[in-house]
Short mmCIF file of C-alpha atoms and ligand atoms in Angstrom, two decimals:
data_model
loop_
_atom_site.label_atom_id
_atom_site.label_comp_id
_atom_site.label_asym_id
_atom_site.label_seq_id
_atom_site.Cartn_x
_atom_site.Cartn_y
_atom_site.Cartn_z
CA MET A 1 49.65 29.84 13.50
CA ALA A 2 48.08 26.50 13.77
CA VAL A 3 48.62 23.45 11.16
CA ILE A 4 45.44 22.24 9.60
CA LEU A 5 45.33 18.98 8.16
CA SER A 6 42.84 16.44 6.48
CA GLY A 7 42.38 13.16 4.36
CA ILE A 8 40.01 11.73 2.37
CA LYS A 9 40.25 8.37 0.51
CA PRO A 10 39.78 8.17 -2.86
CA THR A 11 37.54 5.26 -3.28
CA GLY A 12 34.62 6.27 -5.66
CA ILE A 13 33.58 9.55 -6.92
CA PRO A 14 32.69 12.14 -3.70
CA THR A 15 29.26 12.47 -2.81
CA LEU A 16 27.61 15.58 -1.55
CA GLY A 17 27.85 13.99 1.43
CA ASN A 18 31.53 14.24 1.32
CA TYR A 19 30.85 17.69 -0.19
CA LEU A 20 28.82 19.09 2.81
CA GLY A 21 30.29 16.94 5.40
CA ALA A 22 33.67 17.43 4.76
CA LEU A 23 34.96 19.53 1.18
CA LYS A 24 32.57 22.97 2.12
CA ASN A 25 33.54 23.16 5.87
CA PHE A 26 37.45 22.49 4.63
CA VAL A 27 36.89 25.80 2.18
CA LYS A 28 34.96 27.56 5.16
CA LEU A 29 37.54 26.75 7.40
CA GLN A 30 40.29 28.15 4.66
CA ASN A 31 38.24 31.37 4.20
CA GLU A 32 37.87 32.11 8.26
CA ARG A 33 41.20 31.19 9.44
CA THR A 34 43.90 32.87 6.84
CA GLU A 35 46.64 33.21 9.27
CA ASP A 36 46.77 28.87 9.37
CA LYS A 37 48.51 26.88 7.32
CA PHE A 38 46.67 24.21 5.39
CA LEU A 39 47.41 20.36 4.36
CA PHE A 40 44.74 18.22 2.66
CA PHE A 41 45.50 15.14 1.23
CA ILE A 42 44.17 11.87 -0.81
CA ALA A 43 44.47 9.19 1.24
CA ASP A 44 45.52 6.82 -1.47
CA LEU A 45 47.35 4.30 0.75
CA HIS A 46 44.39 3.77 3.29
CA ALA A 47 42.23 2.99 0.06
CA ILE A 48 44.39 -0.06 -0.77
CA THR A 49 43.47 -1.54 2.46
CA VAL A 50 40.51 -3.04 1.11
CA PRO A 51 40.99 -3.90 -2.83
CA GLN A 52 40.46 -1.47 -5.68
CA ASN A 53 40.78 -1.45 -9.53
CA PRO A 54 43.85 -0.09 -10.35
CA ALA A 55 42.54 2.08 -13.16
CA GLU A 56 39.42 3.25 -11.11
CA LEU A 57 41.67 4.15 -8.19
CA ARG A 58 44.10 6.14 -10.88
CA ALA A 59 41.57 8.03 -11.92
CA ASN A 60 39.76 8.55 -8.49
CA ILE A 61 43.00 9.87 -7.44
CA LYS A 62 43.12 12.56 -9.83
CA ASN A 63 39.22 13.55 -9.87
CA LEU A 64 39.81 13.80 -5.96
CA ALA A 65 42.31 16.15 -6.70
CA ALA A 66 41.01 18.27 -8.70
CA LEU A 67 37.35 18.18 -6.46
CA TYR A 68 39.33 19.66 -3.73
CA LEU A 69 40.18 22.50 -5.77
CA ALA A 70 37.32 22.90 -7.70
CA CYS A 71 35.04 23.24 -4.25
CA GLY A 72 36.84 26.42 -3.93
CA LEU A 73 39.85 25.76 -1.98
CA ASN A 74 42.38 28.54 -2.17
CA LYS A 75 45.45 27.14 -3.74
CA ASP A 76 47.60 29.75 -2.30
CA ASN A 77 47.48 28.76 1.22
CA LEU A 78 47.51 24.68 0.49
CA VAL A 79 49.73 21.93 0.76
CA LEU A 80 47.83 19.44 -1.73
CA PHE A 81 49.42 16.02 -2.39
CA ILE A 82 48.80 12.08 -2.97
CA GLN A 83 50.00 10.22 0.46
CA SER A 84 51.86 7.86 -1.24
CA GLU A 85 53.92 10.36 -3.24
CA VAL A 86 55.33 11.25 0.33
CA ALA A 87 57.12 8.11 1.28
CA GLU A 88 57.36 9.49 4.97
CA HIS A 89 54.08 7.99 5.54
CA ALA A 90 54.52 4.81 5.29
CA GLU A 91 57.77 4.92 6.92
CA MET A 92 56.35 6.97 9.77
CA GLY A 93 53.18 4.54 9.69
CA TYR A 94 55.66 1.33 10.43
CA ILE A 95 57.08 3.36 14.26
CA MET A 96 53.74 3.96 14.93
CA GLN A 97 52.61 0.48 14.89
CA SER A 98 55.41 -0.32 16.50
CA MET A 99 53.97 1.85 19.66
CA ALA A 100 50.41 0.64 19.18
CA TYR A 101 49.20 -2.26 21.03
CA MET A 102 46.93 -5.10 19.46
CA GLY A 103 44.08 -4.35 22.16
CA GLU A 104 43.88 -0.87 21.21
CA MET A 105 43.69 -1.76 17.47
CA GLU A 106 41.02 -4.61 18.14
CA ARG A 107 39.01 -1.93 19.96
CA MET A 108 38.40 0.42 16.24
CA THR A 109 35.06 0.48 16.00
CA GLN A 110 35.85 1.20 12.16
CA PHE A 111 37.71 -2.08 11.65
CA LYS A 112 35.28 -4.33 13.43
CA GLU A 113 32.42 -2.81 11.02
CA LYS A 114 34.69 -2.98 7.89
CA SER A 115 35.85 -6.28 8.71
CA ARG A 116 32.50 -7.63 9.32
CA LYS A 117 31.23 -6.16 5.55
CA GLN A 118 34.10 -8.04 4.35
CA GLU A 119 34.21 -11.30 5.78
CA THR A 120 37.00 -12.89 3.76
CA GLY A 121 40.19 -11.27 2.97
CA VAL A 122 40.71 -9.04 5.45
CA THR A 123 43.86 -7.42 5.56
CA THR A 124 46.21 -6.52 8.10
CA ALA A 125 46.76 -3.13 6.76
CA LEU A 126 43.21 -3.07 7.23
CA PHE A 127 43.61 -3.39 11.15
CA THR A 128 46.77 -1.15 11.45
CA TYR A 129 44.90 1.16 9.30
CA PRO A 130 44.82 3.39 12.84
CA ALA A 131 48.52 3.67 12.83
CA LEU A 132 48.82 5.04 9.33
CA MET A 133 45.93 7.53 9.83
CA ALA A 134 48.39 8.53 12.86
CA ALA A 135 51.39 9.05 11.13
CA ASP A 136 49.67 10.99 8.47
CA ILE A 137 48.75 13.73 11.46
CA LEU A 138 51.72 13.44 13.50
CA LEU A 139 54.70 13.97 10.86
CA TYR A 140 53.56 17.73 10.16
CA ASN A 141 52.99 18.63 13.97
CA THR A 142 49.19 19.35 13.48
CA ASP A 143 47.07 21.34 15.55
CA LEU A 144 43.55 20.57 14.60
CA VAL A 145 42.24 17.84 11.95
CA PRO A 146 38.49 18.59 10.60
CA VAL A 147 36.96 15.24 10.13
CA GLY A 148 33.51 13.27 10.56
CA GLU A 149 32.31 11.90 14.00
CA ASP A 150 33.34 8.33 12.55
CA GLN A 151 36.91 9.20 12.72
CA LEU A 152 37.00 10.69 16.49
CA GLN A 153 38.14 7.26 17.70
CA HIS A 154 41.16 6.99 15.50
CA LEU A 155 41.85 10.63 16.50
CA GLU A 156 41.90 9.85 20.05
CA LEU A 157 44.48 6.90 19.25
CA THR A 158 46.41 9.30 17.41
CA ARG A 159 46.51 11.47 20.87
CA ASP A 160 47.62 8.20 22.47
CA LEU A 161 50.22 7.30 20.40
CA ALA A 162 51.78 10.94 20.56
CA ILE A 163 51.43 11.14 24.28
CA ARG A 164 53.40 7.31 24.45
CA PHE A 165 55.97 8.23 22.31
CA ASN A 166 56.76 11.75 24.13
CA ASN A 167 56.75 9.81 27.22
CA ARG A 168 58.84 7.23 26.20
CA TYR A 169 61.51 9.01 24.01
CA SER A 170 60.81 12.50 25.28
CA ASP A 171 59.17 15.71 23.51
CA THR A 172 58.66 14.95 19.67
CA PHE A 173 54.96 15.37 18.36
CA LYS A 174 52.73 17.83 19.03
CA VAL A 175 49.18 16.28 20.45
CA PRO A 176 46.28 17.36 17.72
CA GLU A 177 43.02 18.09 18.41
CA GLY A 178 39.67 16.82 16.41
CA LEU A 179 37.23 19.60 15.05
CA VAL A 180 33.82 18.14 14.10
CA THR A 181 31.21 20.32 12.42
CA LYS A 182 27.81 20.03 13.72
CA VAL A 183 25.32 21.07 10.64
CA GLY A 184 25.98 18.62 7.67
CA ALA A 185 27.71 16.71 9.92
CA ARG A 186 26.00 13.62 8.02
CA ILE A 187 23.97 13.22 5.15
CA MET A 188 21.89 10.44 4.88
CA ASP A 189 20.84 8.15 1.48
CA LEU A 190 18.00 9.96 -0.07
CA GLN A 191 16.15 6.80 -0.98
CA ASN A 192 16.86 5.21 2.49
CA PRO A 193 17.13 8.39 5.00
CA LEU A 194 18.33 5.78 7.89
CA LYS A 195 21.49 5.10 6.22
CA LYS A 196 24.78 7.38 5.63
CA MET A 197 24.89 8.86 1.98
CA SER A 198 28.46 6.75 0.81
CA LYS A 199 30.77 6.77 -2.17
CA SER A 200 31.07 3.27 -1.73
CA GLU A 201 27.43 2.94 -3.25
CA ASP A 202 27.08 1.40 -6.87
CA PRO A 203 27.16 4.44 -9.43
CA GLY A 204 23.99 3.91 -10.67
CA ASP A 205 22.07 4.59 -7.04
CA LYS A 206 19.69 6.40 -6.77
CA GLY A 207 19.69 7.39 -3.44
CA CYS A 208 23.63 8.80 -3.47
CA ILE A 209 24.12 12.39 -5.04
CA PHE A 210 28.03 11.86 -6.86
CA LEU A 211 29.42 15.31 -7.54
CA LEU A 212 30.33 14.39 -10.95
CA ASP A 213 26.29 13.39 -11.71
CA PRO A 214 24.81 14.89 -15.07
CA ILE A 215 23.10 17.57 -13.41
CA ASP A 216 19.82 16.36 -14.78
CA LEU A 217 20.01 13.24 -12.87
CA ILE A 218 21.10 15.19 -9.95
CA LYS A 219 17.42 16.88 -10.03
CA LYS A 220 16.11 13.53 -10.66
CA LYS A 221 16.98 12.12 -7.70
CA ILE A 222 16.28 14.75 -5.53
CA LYS A 223 12.94 15.08 -7.04
CA SER A 224 12.51 11.29 -6.34
CA ALA A 225 13.86 10.90 -2.85
CA VAL A 226 11.71 9.47 -0.29
CA THR A 227 9.46 11.30 1.93
CA ASP A 228 6.53 11.05 4.18
CA SER A 229 3.15 11.15 3.30
CA ASP A 230 1.97 14.33 5.60
CA SER A 231 3.65 16.99 3.16
CA ILE A 232 4.49 19.23 5.84
CA VAL A 233 7.92 20.68 5.50
CA LYS A 234 9.09 20.23 8.86
CA TYR A 235 12.41 19.24 10.65
CA ASP A 236 11.87 16.29 12.87
CA LYS A 237 14.48 13.94 12.20
CA ALA A 238 12.75 10.67 14.39
CA ASN A 239 9.59 10.95 12.99
CA LYS A 240 10.27 12.47 9.30
CA PRO A 241 13.65 11.40 8.34
CA GLY A 242 13.26 12.00 4.58
CA ILE A 243 12.16 15.68 4.66
CA SER A 244 14.51 16.49 7.55
CA ASN A 245 17.52 15.04 5.86
CA LEU A 246 16.61 17.20 2.44
CA MET A 247 16.38 20.11 5.03
CA THR A 248 19.79 19.59 5.93
CA ILE A 249 21.04 19.60 2.29
CA TYR A 250 18.92 22.97 2.07
CA SER A 251 20.25 24.25 4.90
CA CYS A 252 24.08 23.52 4.34
CA ILE A 253 23.98 25.33 0.90
CA THR A 254 21.81 28.25 1.36
CA GLY A 255 22.70 29.03 5.24
CA GLU A 256 19.14 29.44 6.60
CA ASP A 257 18.33 27.51 9.65
CA TYR A 258 15.08 24.80 9.53
CA LYS A 259 12.83 27.34 11.12
CA THR A 260 13.12 29.66 8.10
CA ILE A 261 12.95 27.24 5.84
CA GLU A 262 9.56 25.86 7.57
CA ALA A 263 8.18 29.32 7.54
CA LYS A 264 9.06 29.48 3.50
CA TYR A 265 7.17 26.36 2.73
CA VAL A 266 4.06 26.65 5.26
CA GLY A 267 1.07 25.50 2.95
CA LYS A 268 2.93 24.56 0.01
CA GLY A 269 3.49 20.32 -0.43
CA TYR A 270 6.80 18.51 -1.15
CA GLY A 271 6.40 19.05 -4.50
CA GLU A 272 7.26 22.64 -4.34
CA PHE A 273 10.19 22.06 -1.80
CA LYS A 274 11.71 19.53 -3.56
CA SER A 275 11.62 21.30 -7.01
CA ASP A 276 13.67 24.10 -5.33
CA LEU A 277 15.99 22.29 -3.60
CA ALA A 278 16.83 20.57 -7.00
CA ASP A 279 17.31 23.67 -8.41
CA ILE A 280 19.77 24.61 -5.38
CA VAL A 281 21.80 21.76 -5.33
CA ALA A 282 22.01 21.40 -8.85
CA SER A 283 23.53 24.89 -9.61
CA GLU A 284 25.65 24.76 -6.55
CA ILE A 285 27.54 21.30 -7.94
CA ALA A 286 27.30 22.70 -11.36
CA LYS A 287 29.48 25.34 -10.21
CA ILE A 288 31.89 22.74 -8.92
CA GLN A 289 31.94 20.71 -11.97
CA ASP A 290 32.58 23.92 -14.29
CA ASN A 291 35.93 24.43 -12.56
CA TYR A 292 36.70 20.62 -12.38
CA LYS A 293 36.15 20.59 -16.10
CA LYS A 294 38.82 23.18 -16.24
CA LEU A 295 41.17 21.60 -13.98
CA ILE A 296 40.69 18.00 -14.67
CA ASN A 297 43.28 17.73 -17.60
CA SER A 298 45.24 20.65 -16.92
CA SER A 299 48.99 21.09 -16.44
CA GLU A 300 47.91 23.41 -13.69
CA LEU A 301 46.77 20.77 -11.07
CA ASP A 302 49.84 18.72 -11.98
CA GLU A 303 51.76 21.46 -10.77
CA ILE A 304 49.64 21.75 -7.64
CA LEU A 305 50.42 18.53 -7.22
CA ASP A 306 54.13 18.47 -7.82
CA LYS A 307 54.57 21.46 -5.35
CA GLY A 308 52.20 20.13 -2.85
CA ARG A 309 54.35 16.85 -2.87
CA ASP A 310 57.67 18.73 -2.40
CA GLU A 311 56.51 20.69 0.49
CA ALA A 312 54.75 18.11 2.45
CA THR A 313 58.37 15.53 1.83
CA TYR A 314 60.33 18.58 3.19
CA LEU A 315 58.08 18.93 6.47
CA ALA A 316 57.76 15.21 6.77
CA ARG A 317 61.53 14.01 6.16
CA LYS A 318 62.18 16.49 9.20
CA GLN A 319 59.57 15.11 11.86
CA LEU A 320 60.55 11.67 10.52
CA SER A 321 64.38 11.62 10.90
CA LYS A 322 63.79 13.37 14.54
CA ALA A 323 61.40 10.50 15.44
CA TYR A 324 63.99 8.31 14.23
CA ARG A 325 66.56 9.58 15.87
CA LYS A 326 64.53 9.17 19.14
CA VAL A 327 63.76 5.80 18.76
CA GLY A 328 67.38 5.20 18.14
CA LEU A 329 67.33 3.95 14.29
CA GLY A 330 70.08 5.39 12.01
CA ARG A 331 73.99 6.06 12.75
CA LYS A 332 73.85 9.60 14.06
CA LYS A 333 72.88 10.86 17.08
P1 AMP B 401 34.46 8.79 3.36
O1 AMP B 401 33.64 8.71 2.23
O2 AMP B 401 34.18 7.70 4.10
O3 AMP B 401 35.97 8.59 3.04
O4 AMP B 401 34.80 10.40 4.09
C1 AMP B 401 35.42 11.02 3.87
C2 AMP B 401 34.66 12.69 4.54
O5 AMP B 401 33.36 13.15 4.10
C3 AMP B 401 34.85 12.26 5.96
O6 AMP B 401 35.39 13.22 6.49
C4 AMP B 401 33.40 11.86 6.39
O7 AMP B 401 32.98 12.63 7.53
C5 AMP B 401 32.68 12.97 5.39
N1 AMP B 401 31.31 11.91 5.01
C6 AMP B 401 31.37 10.58 3.97
N2 AMP B 401 29.98 10.46 3.97
C7 AMP B 401 29.39 11.55 4.48
C8 AMP B 401 28.00 11.93 4.72
N3 AMP B 401 26.78 11.39 4.10
N4 AMP B 401 27.45 12.89 5.30
C9 AMP B 401 28.68 14.16 5.97
N5 AMP B 401 29.89 13.86 5.67
C10 AMP B 401 30.23 12.40 5.11
N1 LIG B 402 40.38 7.69 7.80
C1 LIG B 402 39.95 8.72 7.08
C2 LIG B 402 38.39 8.59 6.65
O1 LIG B 402 38.02 7.64 6.17
C3 LIG B 402 40.73 9.58 6.15
C4 LIG B 402 41.92 9.61 6.78
C5 LIG B 402 43.42 9.18 6.78
C6 LIG B 402 42.67 10.84 7.66
N2 LIG B 402 44.07 10.00 7.08
C7 LIG B 402 44.18 10.83 8.03
C8 LIG B 402 41.54 11.87 8.06
C9 LIG B 402 44.46 12.22 8.56
C10 LIG B 402 41.82 13.25 8.88
C11 LIG B 402 43.61 13.09 8.69
O2 LIG B 402 37.79 9.55 6.27
#
């Protein structure tokens, strides 16, 4: 049995990019690997490394929890929890900060990019973020971490910290592996296909599809996506980034490869392709929204999160106590 763990930050409403790049893959993994244990969490402590509006954050945490389940995860083989409800994450995060070097943290591309964007008021937590992420992973003897490509550097650091701890204090942590999915790895903005579709966009953004957008608006956004002017449905990321991105979305949802899609639209223009894609995306998201509506205000969601919190706490406490003991903290050997 392998332990598979991942987290998503509750910053904004999840997008079609989050769904195709992360959530849908979690569901697929869970269906394929029935022998394995799945832990997914809402990385709310990571969210506050940049300022958040408290009311919005509280709503986003709950929305994300409901959306994880609404996308089709099986709750019977799942520990779904909110990071801040398992205090061991912050505690183990501190142990990891005591293992990590300034130089290692300074090399993190995501920190460099985010602090450049932030300019003023870059928090110390934004800097030490990768140590908390290492803690998230190492608390559960995790084998596999499904993440986007942008997280691989953090995962490498997690491995380094685990190995360093094991060498210094004897074998304690399992050294985890990353799992990056190929297709759907990157969904681009519909208005600017050179930029990643991101949930940090303004909610009114036309280039970004949010999973809780009204279905009509989703269709409209697809139909008004930017494409080139030759009107030939062909996958060519370098020269035709707009249509290529739409084909990626099409392929991720239907499972058809690019050649099959190209063959289907020979002699037909972008209009017909976009109209079909609008229906395909709309029906996929409508299913998610139906499930979401049933869950969001239900006691079932709270029960799942309570159970997840309790199970995660049990596992995390064991691992944290072990790490404390090895380091020499606490009175008992
Ligand atoms: P974030 O929205 O950056 O917190 O990312 C949460 C998860 O969704 C990560 O696993 C990302 O790799 C994935 N993700 C975010 N945006 C996209 C996108 N545009 N295309 C594919 N995957 C994405
Ligand atoms: N840093 C990840 C992101 O930005 C979210 C995250 C936090 C995470 N802790 C994690 C992902 C542990 C996997 C495992 O997407």
